[in-house]
Coordinates of C-alpha atoms in Angstrom, one line a residue:
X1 CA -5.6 -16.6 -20.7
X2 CA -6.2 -13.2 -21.9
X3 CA -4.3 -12.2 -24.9
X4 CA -0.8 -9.8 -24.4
X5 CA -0.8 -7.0 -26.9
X6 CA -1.5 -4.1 -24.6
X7 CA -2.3 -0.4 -26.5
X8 CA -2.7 1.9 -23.7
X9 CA -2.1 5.1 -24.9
X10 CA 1.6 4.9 -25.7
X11 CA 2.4 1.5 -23.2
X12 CA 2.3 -0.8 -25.4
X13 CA 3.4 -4.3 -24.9
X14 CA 2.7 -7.1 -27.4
X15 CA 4.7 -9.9 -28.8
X16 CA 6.6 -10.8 -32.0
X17 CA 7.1 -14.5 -31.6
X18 CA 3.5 -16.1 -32.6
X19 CA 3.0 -17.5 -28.4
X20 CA -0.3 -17.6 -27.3
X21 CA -0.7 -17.4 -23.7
X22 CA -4.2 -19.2 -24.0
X23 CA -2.2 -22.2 -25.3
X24 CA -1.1 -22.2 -22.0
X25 CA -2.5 -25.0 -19.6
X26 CA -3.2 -23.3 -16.1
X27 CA -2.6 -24.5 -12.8
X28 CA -5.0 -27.3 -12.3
X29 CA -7.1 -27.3 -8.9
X30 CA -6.8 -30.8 -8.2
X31 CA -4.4 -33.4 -6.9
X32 CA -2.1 -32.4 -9.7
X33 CA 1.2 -32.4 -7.6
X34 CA 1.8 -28.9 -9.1
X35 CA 4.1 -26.8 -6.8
X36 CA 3.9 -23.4 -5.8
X37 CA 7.1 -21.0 -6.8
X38 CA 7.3 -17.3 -6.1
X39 CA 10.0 -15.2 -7.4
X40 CA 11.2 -11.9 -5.5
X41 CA 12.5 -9.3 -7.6
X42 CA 13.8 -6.2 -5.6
X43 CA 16.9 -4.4 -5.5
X44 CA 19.0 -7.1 -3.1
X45 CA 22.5 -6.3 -3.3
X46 CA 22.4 -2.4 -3.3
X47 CA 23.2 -2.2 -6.8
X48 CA 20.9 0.2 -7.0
X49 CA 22.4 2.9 -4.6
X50 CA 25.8 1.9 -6.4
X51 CA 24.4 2.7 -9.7
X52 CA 24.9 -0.8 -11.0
X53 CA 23.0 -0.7 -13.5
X54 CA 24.0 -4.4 -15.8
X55 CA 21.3 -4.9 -18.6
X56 CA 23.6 -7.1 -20.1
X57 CA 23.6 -9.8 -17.0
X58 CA 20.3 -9.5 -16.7
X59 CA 18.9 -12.3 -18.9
X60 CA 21.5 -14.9 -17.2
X61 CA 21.5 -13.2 -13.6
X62 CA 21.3 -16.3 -11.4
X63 CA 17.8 -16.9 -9.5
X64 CA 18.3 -18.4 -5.8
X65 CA 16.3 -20.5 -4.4
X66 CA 16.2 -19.3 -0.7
X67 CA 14.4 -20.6 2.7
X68 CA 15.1 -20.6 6.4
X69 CA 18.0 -23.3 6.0
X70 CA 20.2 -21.1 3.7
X71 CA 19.1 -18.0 4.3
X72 CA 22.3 -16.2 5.5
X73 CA 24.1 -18.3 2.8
X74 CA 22.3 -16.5 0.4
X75 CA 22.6 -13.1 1.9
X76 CA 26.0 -13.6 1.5
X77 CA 26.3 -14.9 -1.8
X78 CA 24.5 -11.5 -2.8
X79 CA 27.7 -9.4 -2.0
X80 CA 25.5 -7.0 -0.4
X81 CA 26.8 -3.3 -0.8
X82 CA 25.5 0.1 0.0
X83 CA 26.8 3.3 -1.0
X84 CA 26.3 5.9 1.3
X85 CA 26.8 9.6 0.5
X86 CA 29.6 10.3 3.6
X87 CA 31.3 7.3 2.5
X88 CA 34.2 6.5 -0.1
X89 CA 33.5 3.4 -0.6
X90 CA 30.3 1.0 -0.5
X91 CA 29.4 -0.5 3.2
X92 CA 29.4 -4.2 2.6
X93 CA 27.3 -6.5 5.0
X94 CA 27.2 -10.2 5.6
X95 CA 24.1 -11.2 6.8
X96 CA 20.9 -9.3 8.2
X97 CA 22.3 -8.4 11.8
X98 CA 25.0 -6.3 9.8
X99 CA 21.8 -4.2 9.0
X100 CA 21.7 -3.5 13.0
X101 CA 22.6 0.6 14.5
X102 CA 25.3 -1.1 16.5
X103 CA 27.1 -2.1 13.7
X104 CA 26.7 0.7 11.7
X105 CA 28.1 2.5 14.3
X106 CA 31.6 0.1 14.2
X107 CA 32.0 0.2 10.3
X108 CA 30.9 3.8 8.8
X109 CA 33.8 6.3 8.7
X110 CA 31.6 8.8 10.0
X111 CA 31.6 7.1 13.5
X112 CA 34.6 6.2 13.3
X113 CA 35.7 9.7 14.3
X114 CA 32.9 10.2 16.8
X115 CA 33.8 6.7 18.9
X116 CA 37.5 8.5 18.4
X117 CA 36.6 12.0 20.2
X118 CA 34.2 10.0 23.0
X119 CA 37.4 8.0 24.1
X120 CA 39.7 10.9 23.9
X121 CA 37.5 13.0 26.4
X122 CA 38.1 10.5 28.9
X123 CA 41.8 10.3 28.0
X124 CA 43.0 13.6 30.7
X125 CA 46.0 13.3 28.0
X126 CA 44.4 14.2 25.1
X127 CA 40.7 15.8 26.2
X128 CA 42.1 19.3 25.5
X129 CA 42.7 18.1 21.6
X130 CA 39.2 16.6 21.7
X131 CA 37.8 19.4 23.2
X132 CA 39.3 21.8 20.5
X133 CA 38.1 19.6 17.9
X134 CA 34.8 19.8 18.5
X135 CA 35.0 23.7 19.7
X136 CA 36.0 24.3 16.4
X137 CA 32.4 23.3 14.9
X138 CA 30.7 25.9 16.7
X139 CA 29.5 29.0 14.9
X140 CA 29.2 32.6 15.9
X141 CA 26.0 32.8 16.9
X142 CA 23.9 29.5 18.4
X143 CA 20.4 28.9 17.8
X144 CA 18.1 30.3 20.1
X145 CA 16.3 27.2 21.0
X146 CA 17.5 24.0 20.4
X147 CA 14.8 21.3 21.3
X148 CA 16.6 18.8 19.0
X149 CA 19.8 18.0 16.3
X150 CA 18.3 17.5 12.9
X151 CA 20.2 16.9 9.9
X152 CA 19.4 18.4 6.8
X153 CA 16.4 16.6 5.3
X154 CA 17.6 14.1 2.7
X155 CA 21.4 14.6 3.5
X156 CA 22.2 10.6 3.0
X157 CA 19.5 10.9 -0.1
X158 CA 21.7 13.6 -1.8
X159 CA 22.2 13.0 -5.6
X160 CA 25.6 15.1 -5.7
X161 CA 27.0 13.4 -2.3
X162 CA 26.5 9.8 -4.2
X163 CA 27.7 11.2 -7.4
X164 CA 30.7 12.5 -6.0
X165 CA 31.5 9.1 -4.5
X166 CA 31.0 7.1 -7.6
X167 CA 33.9 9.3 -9.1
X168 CA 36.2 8.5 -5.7
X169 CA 36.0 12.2 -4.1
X170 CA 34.5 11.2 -0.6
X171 CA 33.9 14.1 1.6
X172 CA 35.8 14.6 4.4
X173 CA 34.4 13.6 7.4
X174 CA 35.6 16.4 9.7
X175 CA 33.7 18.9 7.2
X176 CA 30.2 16.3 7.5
X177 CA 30.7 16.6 11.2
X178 CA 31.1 19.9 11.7
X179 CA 27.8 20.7 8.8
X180 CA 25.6 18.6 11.1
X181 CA 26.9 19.8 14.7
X182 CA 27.7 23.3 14.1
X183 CA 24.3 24.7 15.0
X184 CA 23.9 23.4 17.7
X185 CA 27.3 23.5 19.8
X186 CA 27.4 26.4 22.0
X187 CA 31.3 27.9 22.4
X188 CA 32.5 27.6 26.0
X189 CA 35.5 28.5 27.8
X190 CA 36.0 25.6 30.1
X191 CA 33.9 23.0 28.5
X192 CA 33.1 19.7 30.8
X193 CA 34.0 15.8 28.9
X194 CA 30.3 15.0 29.9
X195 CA 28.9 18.0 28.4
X196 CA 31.2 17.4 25.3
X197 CA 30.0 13.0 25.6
X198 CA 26.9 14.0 25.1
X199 CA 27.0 16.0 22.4
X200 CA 28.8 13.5 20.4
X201 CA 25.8 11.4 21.6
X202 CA 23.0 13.3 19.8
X203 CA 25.1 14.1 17.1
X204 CA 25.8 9.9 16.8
X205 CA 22.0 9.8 17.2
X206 CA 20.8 12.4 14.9
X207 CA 23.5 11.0 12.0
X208 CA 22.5 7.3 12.6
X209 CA 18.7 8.3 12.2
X210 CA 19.8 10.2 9.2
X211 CA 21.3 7.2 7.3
X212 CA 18.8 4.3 8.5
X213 CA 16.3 6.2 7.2
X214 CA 17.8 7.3 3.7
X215 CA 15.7 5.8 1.2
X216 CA 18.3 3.2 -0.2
X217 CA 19.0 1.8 3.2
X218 CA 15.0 1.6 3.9
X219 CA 14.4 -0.2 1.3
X220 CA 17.7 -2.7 1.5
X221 CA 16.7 -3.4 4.8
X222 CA 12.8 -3.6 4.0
X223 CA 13.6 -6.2 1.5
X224 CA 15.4 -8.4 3.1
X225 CA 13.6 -8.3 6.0
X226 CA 10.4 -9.2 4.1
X227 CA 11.8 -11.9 3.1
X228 CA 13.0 -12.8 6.0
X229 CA 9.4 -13.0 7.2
X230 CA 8.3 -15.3 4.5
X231 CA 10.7 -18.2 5.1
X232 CA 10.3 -18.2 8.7
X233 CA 6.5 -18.4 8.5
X234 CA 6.2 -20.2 5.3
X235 CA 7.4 -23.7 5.2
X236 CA 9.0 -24.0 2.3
X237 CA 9.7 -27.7 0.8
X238 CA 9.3 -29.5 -2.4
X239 CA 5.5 -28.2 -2.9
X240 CA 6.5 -24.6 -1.6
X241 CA 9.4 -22.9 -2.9
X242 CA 10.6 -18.9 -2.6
X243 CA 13.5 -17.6 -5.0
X244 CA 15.3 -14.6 -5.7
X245 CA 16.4 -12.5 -8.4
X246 CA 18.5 -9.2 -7.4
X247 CA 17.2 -6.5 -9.8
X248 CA 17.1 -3.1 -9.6
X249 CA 13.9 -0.8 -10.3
X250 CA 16.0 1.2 -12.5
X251 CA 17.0 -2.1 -14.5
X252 CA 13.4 -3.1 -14.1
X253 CA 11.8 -0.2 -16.0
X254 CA 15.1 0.1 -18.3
X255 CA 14.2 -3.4 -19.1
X256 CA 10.6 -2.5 -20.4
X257 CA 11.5 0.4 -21.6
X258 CA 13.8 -1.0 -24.6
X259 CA 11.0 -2.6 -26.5
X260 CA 7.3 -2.6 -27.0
X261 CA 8.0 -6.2 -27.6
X262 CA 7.2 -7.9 -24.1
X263 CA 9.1 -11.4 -25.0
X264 CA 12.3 -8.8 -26.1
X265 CA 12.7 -7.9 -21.9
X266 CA 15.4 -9.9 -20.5
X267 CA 13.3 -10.0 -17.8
X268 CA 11.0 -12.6 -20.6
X269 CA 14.1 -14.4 -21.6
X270 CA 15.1 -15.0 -17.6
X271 CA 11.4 -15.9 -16.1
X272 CA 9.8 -17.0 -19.3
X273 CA 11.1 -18.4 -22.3
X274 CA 14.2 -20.6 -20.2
X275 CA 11.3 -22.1 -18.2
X276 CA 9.0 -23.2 -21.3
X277 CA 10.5 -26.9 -21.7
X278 CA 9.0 -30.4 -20.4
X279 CA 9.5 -30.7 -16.9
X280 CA 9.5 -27.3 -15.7
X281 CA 7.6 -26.0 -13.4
X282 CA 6.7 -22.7 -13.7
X283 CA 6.4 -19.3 -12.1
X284 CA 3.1 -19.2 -10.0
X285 CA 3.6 -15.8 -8.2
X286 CA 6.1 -12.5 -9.2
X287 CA 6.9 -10.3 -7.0
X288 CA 8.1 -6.9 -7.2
X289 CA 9.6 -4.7 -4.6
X290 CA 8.6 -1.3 -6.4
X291 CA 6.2 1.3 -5.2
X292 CA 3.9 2.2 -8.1
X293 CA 2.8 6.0 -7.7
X294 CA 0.7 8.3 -10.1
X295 CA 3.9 8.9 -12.3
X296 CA 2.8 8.2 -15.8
X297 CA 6.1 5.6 -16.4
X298 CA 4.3 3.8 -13.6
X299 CA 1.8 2.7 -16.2
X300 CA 4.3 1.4 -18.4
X301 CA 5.8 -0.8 -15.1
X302 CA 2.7 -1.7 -14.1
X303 CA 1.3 -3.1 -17.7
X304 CA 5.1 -4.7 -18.0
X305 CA 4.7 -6.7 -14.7
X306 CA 1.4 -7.5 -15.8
X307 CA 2.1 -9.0 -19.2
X308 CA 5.3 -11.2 -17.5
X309 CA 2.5 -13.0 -15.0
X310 CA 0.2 -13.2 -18.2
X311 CA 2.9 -15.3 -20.0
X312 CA 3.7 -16.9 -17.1
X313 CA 0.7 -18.0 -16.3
X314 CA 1.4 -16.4 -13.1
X315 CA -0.2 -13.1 -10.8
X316 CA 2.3 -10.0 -9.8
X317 CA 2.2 -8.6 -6.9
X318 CA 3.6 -5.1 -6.5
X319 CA 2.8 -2.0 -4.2
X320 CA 1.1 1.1 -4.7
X321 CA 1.4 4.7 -3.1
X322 CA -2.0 6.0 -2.4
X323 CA -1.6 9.0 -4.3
X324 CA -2.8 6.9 -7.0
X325 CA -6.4 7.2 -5.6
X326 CA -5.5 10.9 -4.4
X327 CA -4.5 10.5 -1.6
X328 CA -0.9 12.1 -0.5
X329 CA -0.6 10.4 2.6
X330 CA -3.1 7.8 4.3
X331 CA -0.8 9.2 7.5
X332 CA -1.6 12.5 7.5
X333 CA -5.4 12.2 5.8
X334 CA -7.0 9.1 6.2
X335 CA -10.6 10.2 5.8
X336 CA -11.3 10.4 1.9
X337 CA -13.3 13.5 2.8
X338 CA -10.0 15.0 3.0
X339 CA -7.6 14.2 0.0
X340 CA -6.7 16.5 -2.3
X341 CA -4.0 15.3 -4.3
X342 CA -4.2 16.2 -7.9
X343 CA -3.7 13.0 -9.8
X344 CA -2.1 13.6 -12.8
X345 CA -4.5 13.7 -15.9
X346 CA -2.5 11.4 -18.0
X347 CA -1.4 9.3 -15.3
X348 CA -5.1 8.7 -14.6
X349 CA -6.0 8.4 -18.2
X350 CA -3.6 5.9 -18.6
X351 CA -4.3 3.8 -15.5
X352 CA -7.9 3.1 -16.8
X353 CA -6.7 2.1 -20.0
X354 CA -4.4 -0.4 -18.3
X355 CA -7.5 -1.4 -16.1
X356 CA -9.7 -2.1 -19.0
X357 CA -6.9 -4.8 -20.6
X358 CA -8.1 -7.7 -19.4
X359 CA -4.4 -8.8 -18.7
X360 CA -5.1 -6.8 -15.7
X361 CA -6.3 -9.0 -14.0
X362 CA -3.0 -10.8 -13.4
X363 CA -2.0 -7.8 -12.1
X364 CA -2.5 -6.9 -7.7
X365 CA -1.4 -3.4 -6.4
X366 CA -1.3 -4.0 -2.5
X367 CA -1.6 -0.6 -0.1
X368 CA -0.9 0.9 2.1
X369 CA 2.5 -0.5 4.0
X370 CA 3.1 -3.2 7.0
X371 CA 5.7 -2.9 9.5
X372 CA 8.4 -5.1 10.0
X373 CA 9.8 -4.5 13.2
X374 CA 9.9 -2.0 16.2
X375 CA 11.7 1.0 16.3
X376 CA 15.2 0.9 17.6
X377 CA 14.8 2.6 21.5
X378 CA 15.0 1.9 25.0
X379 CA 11.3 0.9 25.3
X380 CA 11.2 -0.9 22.5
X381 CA 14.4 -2.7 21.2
X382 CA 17.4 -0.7 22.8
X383 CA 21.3 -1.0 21.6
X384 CA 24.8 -1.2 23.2
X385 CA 26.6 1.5 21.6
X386 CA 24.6 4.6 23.1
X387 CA 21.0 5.8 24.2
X388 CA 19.7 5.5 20.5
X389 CA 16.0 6.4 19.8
X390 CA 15.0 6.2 16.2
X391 CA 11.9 7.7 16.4
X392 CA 13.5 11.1 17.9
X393 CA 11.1 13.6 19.4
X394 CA 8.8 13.9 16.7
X395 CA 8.3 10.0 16.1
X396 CA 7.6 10.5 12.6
X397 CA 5.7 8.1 10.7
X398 CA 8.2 7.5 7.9
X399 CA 10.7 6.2 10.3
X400 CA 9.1 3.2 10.9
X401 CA 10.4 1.1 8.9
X402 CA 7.4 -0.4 6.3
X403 CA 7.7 -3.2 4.2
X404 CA 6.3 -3.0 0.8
X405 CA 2.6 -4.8 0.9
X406 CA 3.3 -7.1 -1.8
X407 CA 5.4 -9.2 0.3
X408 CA 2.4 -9.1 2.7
X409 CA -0.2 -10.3 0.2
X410 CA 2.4 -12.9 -1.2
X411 CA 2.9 -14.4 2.5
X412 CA -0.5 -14.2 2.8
X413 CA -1.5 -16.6 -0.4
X414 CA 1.7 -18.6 0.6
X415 CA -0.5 -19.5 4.1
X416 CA -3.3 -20.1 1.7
X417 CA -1.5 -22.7 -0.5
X418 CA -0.3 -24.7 2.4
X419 CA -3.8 -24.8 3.9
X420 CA -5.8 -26.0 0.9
X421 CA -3.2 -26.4 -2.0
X422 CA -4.4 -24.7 -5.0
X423 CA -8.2 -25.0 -4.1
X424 CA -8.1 -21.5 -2.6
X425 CA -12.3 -21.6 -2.6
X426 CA -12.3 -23.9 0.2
X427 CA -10.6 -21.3 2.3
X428 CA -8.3 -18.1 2.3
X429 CA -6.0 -17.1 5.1
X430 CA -6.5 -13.1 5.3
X431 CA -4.9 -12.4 8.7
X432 CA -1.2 -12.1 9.1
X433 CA -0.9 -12.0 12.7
X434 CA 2.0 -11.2 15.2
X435 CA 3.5 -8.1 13.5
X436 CA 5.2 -5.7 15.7
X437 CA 2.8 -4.0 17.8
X438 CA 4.4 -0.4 18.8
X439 CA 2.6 1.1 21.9
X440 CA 3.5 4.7 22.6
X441 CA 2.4 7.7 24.9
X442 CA 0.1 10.3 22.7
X443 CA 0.4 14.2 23.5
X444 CA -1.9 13.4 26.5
X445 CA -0.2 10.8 27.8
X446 CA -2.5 8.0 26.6
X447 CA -1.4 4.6 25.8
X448 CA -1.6 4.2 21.7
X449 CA -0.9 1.4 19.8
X450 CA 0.9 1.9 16.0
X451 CA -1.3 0.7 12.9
X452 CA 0.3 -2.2 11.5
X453 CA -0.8 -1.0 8.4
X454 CA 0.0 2.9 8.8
X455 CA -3.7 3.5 9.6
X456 CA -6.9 2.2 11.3
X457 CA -9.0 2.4 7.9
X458 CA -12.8 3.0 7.5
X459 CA -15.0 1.2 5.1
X460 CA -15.2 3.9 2.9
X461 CA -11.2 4.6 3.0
X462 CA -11.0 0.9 1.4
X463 CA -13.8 1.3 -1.1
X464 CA -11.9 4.1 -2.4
X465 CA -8.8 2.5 -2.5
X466 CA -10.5 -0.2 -4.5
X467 CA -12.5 2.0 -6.4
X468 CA -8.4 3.3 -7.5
X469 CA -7.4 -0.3 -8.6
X470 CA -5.4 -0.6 -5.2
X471 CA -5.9 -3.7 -2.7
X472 CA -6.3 -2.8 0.3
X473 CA -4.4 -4.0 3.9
X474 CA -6.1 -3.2 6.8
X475 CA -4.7 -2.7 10.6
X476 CA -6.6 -4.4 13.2
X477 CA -7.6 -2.1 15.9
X478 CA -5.1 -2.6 18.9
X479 CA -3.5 -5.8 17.7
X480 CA -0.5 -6.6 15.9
X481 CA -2.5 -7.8 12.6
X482 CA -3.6 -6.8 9.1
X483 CA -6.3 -8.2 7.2
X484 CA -7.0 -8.3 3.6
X485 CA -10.7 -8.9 2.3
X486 CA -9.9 -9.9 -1.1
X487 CA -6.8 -10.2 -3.3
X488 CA -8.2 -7.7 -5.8
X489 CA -6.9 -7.5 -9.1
X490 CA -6.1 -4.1 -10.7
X491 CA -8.7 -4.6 -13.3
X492 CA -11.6 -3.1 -13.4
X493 CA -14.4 -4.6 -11.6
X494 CA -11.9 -6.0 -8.8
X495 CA -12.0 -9.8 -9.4
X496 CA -9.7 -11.7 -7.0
X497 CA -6.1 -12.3 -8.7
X498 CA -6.2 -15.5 -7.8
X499 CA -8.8 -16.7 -10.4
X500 CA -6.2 -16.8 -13.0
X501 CA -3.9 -19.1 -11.2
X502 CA -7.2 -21.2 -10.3
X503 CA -9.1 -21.0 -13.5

C-alpha cells in the first residue's frame, strides 16, 4: 500500500502515529475465508436538514449492520427526521413507505389545511367560509396566462425558512398558502366547489412537487432507497455484509477539516483504529453519499475519503458532478463538443495533484446518476389522495429522482464478490439490470424511453469523463440497465480500484 502523507497544494493529510499502511496485509485472492464489508456513510436520519451537526458523537456513533431481514428495524432505529421550511417542527418517518406523496399529504401542516378547505366545499354548511378563504388569496390583477402553478424555485430549499424554524418561529400556513396560490386564483362572484376542488388540487400538486423535490428530501429518500436496492439484490450473509453509519456531509468535511492529521478524524478513530485488533475483519469497501463537484473543498473531501480506504486497506466510492470535467449538465449537453463550463483554476490544479498521489488509486468517482424508481403519476405509479403527477408539464430532468452512482458501482462489485469471491479477474458483473424504465410521449408524440443513467452516452462522452478522473455509468439504449466498463480509479492513468483490494 501506497504511503498516506498527501501535499496537494494546501490538502494535506498525513499521519502522526508511526502506522504504515504497507504493513498492512491485503485481502488475499484465495480460499482465505475473508468476508466482504461495505460501510454506507450518508446523511440517514436528516440530521443534516436539522442542522445536527455532533462531532463529538461521531467517533462512538453506532454502525448498523443492515440487510433485507432488518431493514425497517433499522430505519427505525435511525429516528429519521426532516425539517422542512413550512413546518415547526421536524417530519418524523418510520420506515420507507412514510417517504410515499400519500403520506406526506396526511402528516405536513401544510395539507393539513388543504384536505380541511376540500371537505368544507362539499359541506353546503360551511362552503361559503371555504370559499372566502380561498377568495381571499387572490390578487388584483391575475396572470394573463396560466399554463401551470409553480412555486417559487427553491421555496422548501430556503436557508431563512429553515433558519427560522430551528429558532421555533414556523410560518403560518395561511400566509404559505396564499404566497403560492395567489397568482393564480382568479376573483369570482359566485365561485363553483368544483372549480374551487380543483384548485386546491394543483395547488396540493404544485406544493407536494415543491417539497419531494427540495434537495434534503431528494437526497433522504435517494439514500435509503439505494440502499434499499442493495439488500434486496445482494444476498447478504456471513461472507457478505452491508452496514451503516448516519453522517452528515457537513460532519464529513468538518471532520477532515480539523486536522491535517488523517488518523486525528473521528471518522479514523470509528472505521480505523477500533477495527485494528486480532480477529477483526476489516472495512473492504466505503461509501459515501456526497456529490463531489469542482468546488476546491471538494479536493480536500476527496483526498480525505481516499486516505480512510488507504488505511483501511479498503476502496471509496463516492460521486462526482460532471462539472468536474466541464461539463454543467450531461442533461442539457451531452456532446463534449458542447461544454463550456469554466472549471475553476484551482479546483483543477488541485484535482491533478490529488490524481498524481498514488493513494488515488483507492479512490473511484462514479458519474453520472441512476434512477431509482418511476415518477409518481397516473401512467406510471399513481396515488390515492389526488391526480398527482410529479413530473408536471415540463417533466424536468431533476425530478426524477437519481441515486448517487456510488451505490451503483458498490452494488455492482457486491454482484462481483458473490460470483467469484475476491478473484474479480475471473469475471466482473458490469450490468445492473431491471432499473426503472420510464417511457414517455416526446413533443411529437413519439414513444421515448428515460436514460437510466440521465443520458445515452457516446464513446467519446466517456473518454472525457475518464480523461476528468470520473467513472463512467452508462444507460443502455431502450432498456432499463447501466453498464460500467471499468471501476476506474481517480488516479491518473485509470487503473481499476479494485487492484488494491486484489493486490
Amino acid at each position: 500500500m501506497t504511503r498516506v502523507t498527501m501535499s496537494t497544494g494546501g490538502v494535506v493529510f498525513g499521519s502522526g502515529t508511526g502506522y504504515d499502511p504497507e504493513d498492512n496485509h491485503r485481502v488475499a485472492t484465495d480460499d482465505s475465508g475473508q468476508p466482504m464489508h461495505m460501510i454506507f456513510m450518508g446523511d440517514f436520519s436528516g440530521r443534516g436538514s436539522r442542522g445536527d451537526i455532533d462531532m463529538a458523537s461521531l467517533a462512538n456513533r453506532p454502525l448498523r449492520e443492515i440487510n433485507r431481514d432488518n431493514f425497517d428495524d433499522v430505519f427505525a432505529a435511525l429516528n429519521v427526521r426532516l425539517q422542512l421550511p413550512t413546518c415547526a417542527s421536524p417530519i418524523a418517518f418510520e420506515d420507507l413507505d412514510d417517504l410515499h406523496p400519500d403520506t406526506l399529504y396526511r402528516r405536513v401542516p401544510l395539507f393539513h389545511r388543504l384536505r380541511e378547505l376540500t371537505a368544507q366545499l362539499n359541506n353546503p354548511a360551511q362552503f361559503a367560509q371555504a370559499a372566502a378563504d380561498i377568495q381571499s388569496w387572490t390578487v388584483t390583477e391575475a396572470p394573463q396566462q396560466v399554463t401551470g402553478m409553480a412555486i417559487p424555485e427553491g421555496l422548501f430549499d430556503r436557508p431563512a425558512a429553515k433558519e427560522a424554524n430551528r429558532r421555533g418561529e414556523a410560518q403560518d400556513v395561511n400566509d404559505f398558502i396564499r404566497q403560492i396560490v395567489a397568482p393564480f386564483v382568479e376573483p369570482k362572484s359566485d365561485p363553483r366547489a368544483a372549480e374551487l376542488t380543483a384548485t386546491l388540487e394543483r395547488v396540493a400538486a404544485n406544493a407536494l412537487r415543491n417539497l419531494m423535490h427540495a434537495g434534503d428530501f431528494q437526497r433522504l429518500e435517494a439514500n435509503w432507497r439505494s440502499v434499499n436496492l442493495l439488500v434486496r439484490r445482494l444476498e447478504t450473509g456471513k461472507n457478505l455484509k452491508l452496514f451503516l453509519l448516519d453522517v452528515s456531509e457537513e460532519e464529513l468535511r468538518a471532520d477532515f477539516s480539523a486536522s491535517d492529521d488523517i488518523t486525528q478524524a473521528a471518522l479514523y478513530q470509528r472505521l480505523i483504529s477500533s477495527f485494528q485488533m486480532p480477529g477483526a475483519t476489516p472495512w473492504s469497501v466505503l461509501v459515501s453519499d456526497v456529490t463531489l463537484t469542482d468546488e476546491v473543498a471538494d479536493v480536500r473531501l476527496a483526498a480525505g475519503l481516499s486516505a480512510l480506504a488507504v488505511y483501511a486497506d479498503a476502496i471509496a466510492l463516492v460521486s462526482g458532478h460532471e462539472r468536474i470535467a466541464g461539463c454543467a449538465s450531461l442533461a442539457q449537453t451531452p456532446d463534449v463538443a458542447d461544454w463550456q463550463h469554466p472549471v475553476n483554476a484551482q479546483f483543477a490544479k488541485l484535482w491533478q495533484a490529488l490524481r498524481d498521489e498514488p493513494q488515488s488509486d483507492s479512490l473511484l468517482v462514479a458519474a453520472p446518476r441512476f434512477l431509482l424508481r418511476l415518477p409518481y403519476g397516473a401512467r406510471t405509479a399513481p396515488i390515492e389522495s389526488f391526480g398527482f403527477e410529479e413530473l408536471g408539464a415540463d417533466g424536468a430532468h431533476g425530478h426524477y429522482l437519481w441515486g448517487n452512482g456510488a451505490y451503483a458501482v458498490a452494488l455492482l462489485m457486491g454482484q462481483s464478490f458473490e460470483q467469484n469471491y475476491w478473484d474479480f479477474a475471473s469475471g466482473l458483473v458490469t450490468r445492473l439490470s431491471d432499473l426503472p424504465l420510464h417511457i414517455y410521449a416526446d413533443e411529437d408524440g413519439d414513444a421515448v424511453a428515460k436514460a437510466c443513467a440521465e443520458i445515452y452516452m457516446t464513446d467519446t462522452t466517456a473518454a472525457a469523463l475518464l480523461t476528468a478522473g470520473l467513472c463512467p455509468l452508462r444507460s443502455v439504449k431502450g432498456d432499463g440497465a447501466v453498464l460500467m466498463q471499468g471501476f476506474n480509479a481517480l488516479v491518473a492513468g485509470g487503473q481499476s480500484v479494485l487492484e488494491v483490494i486484489t493486490a
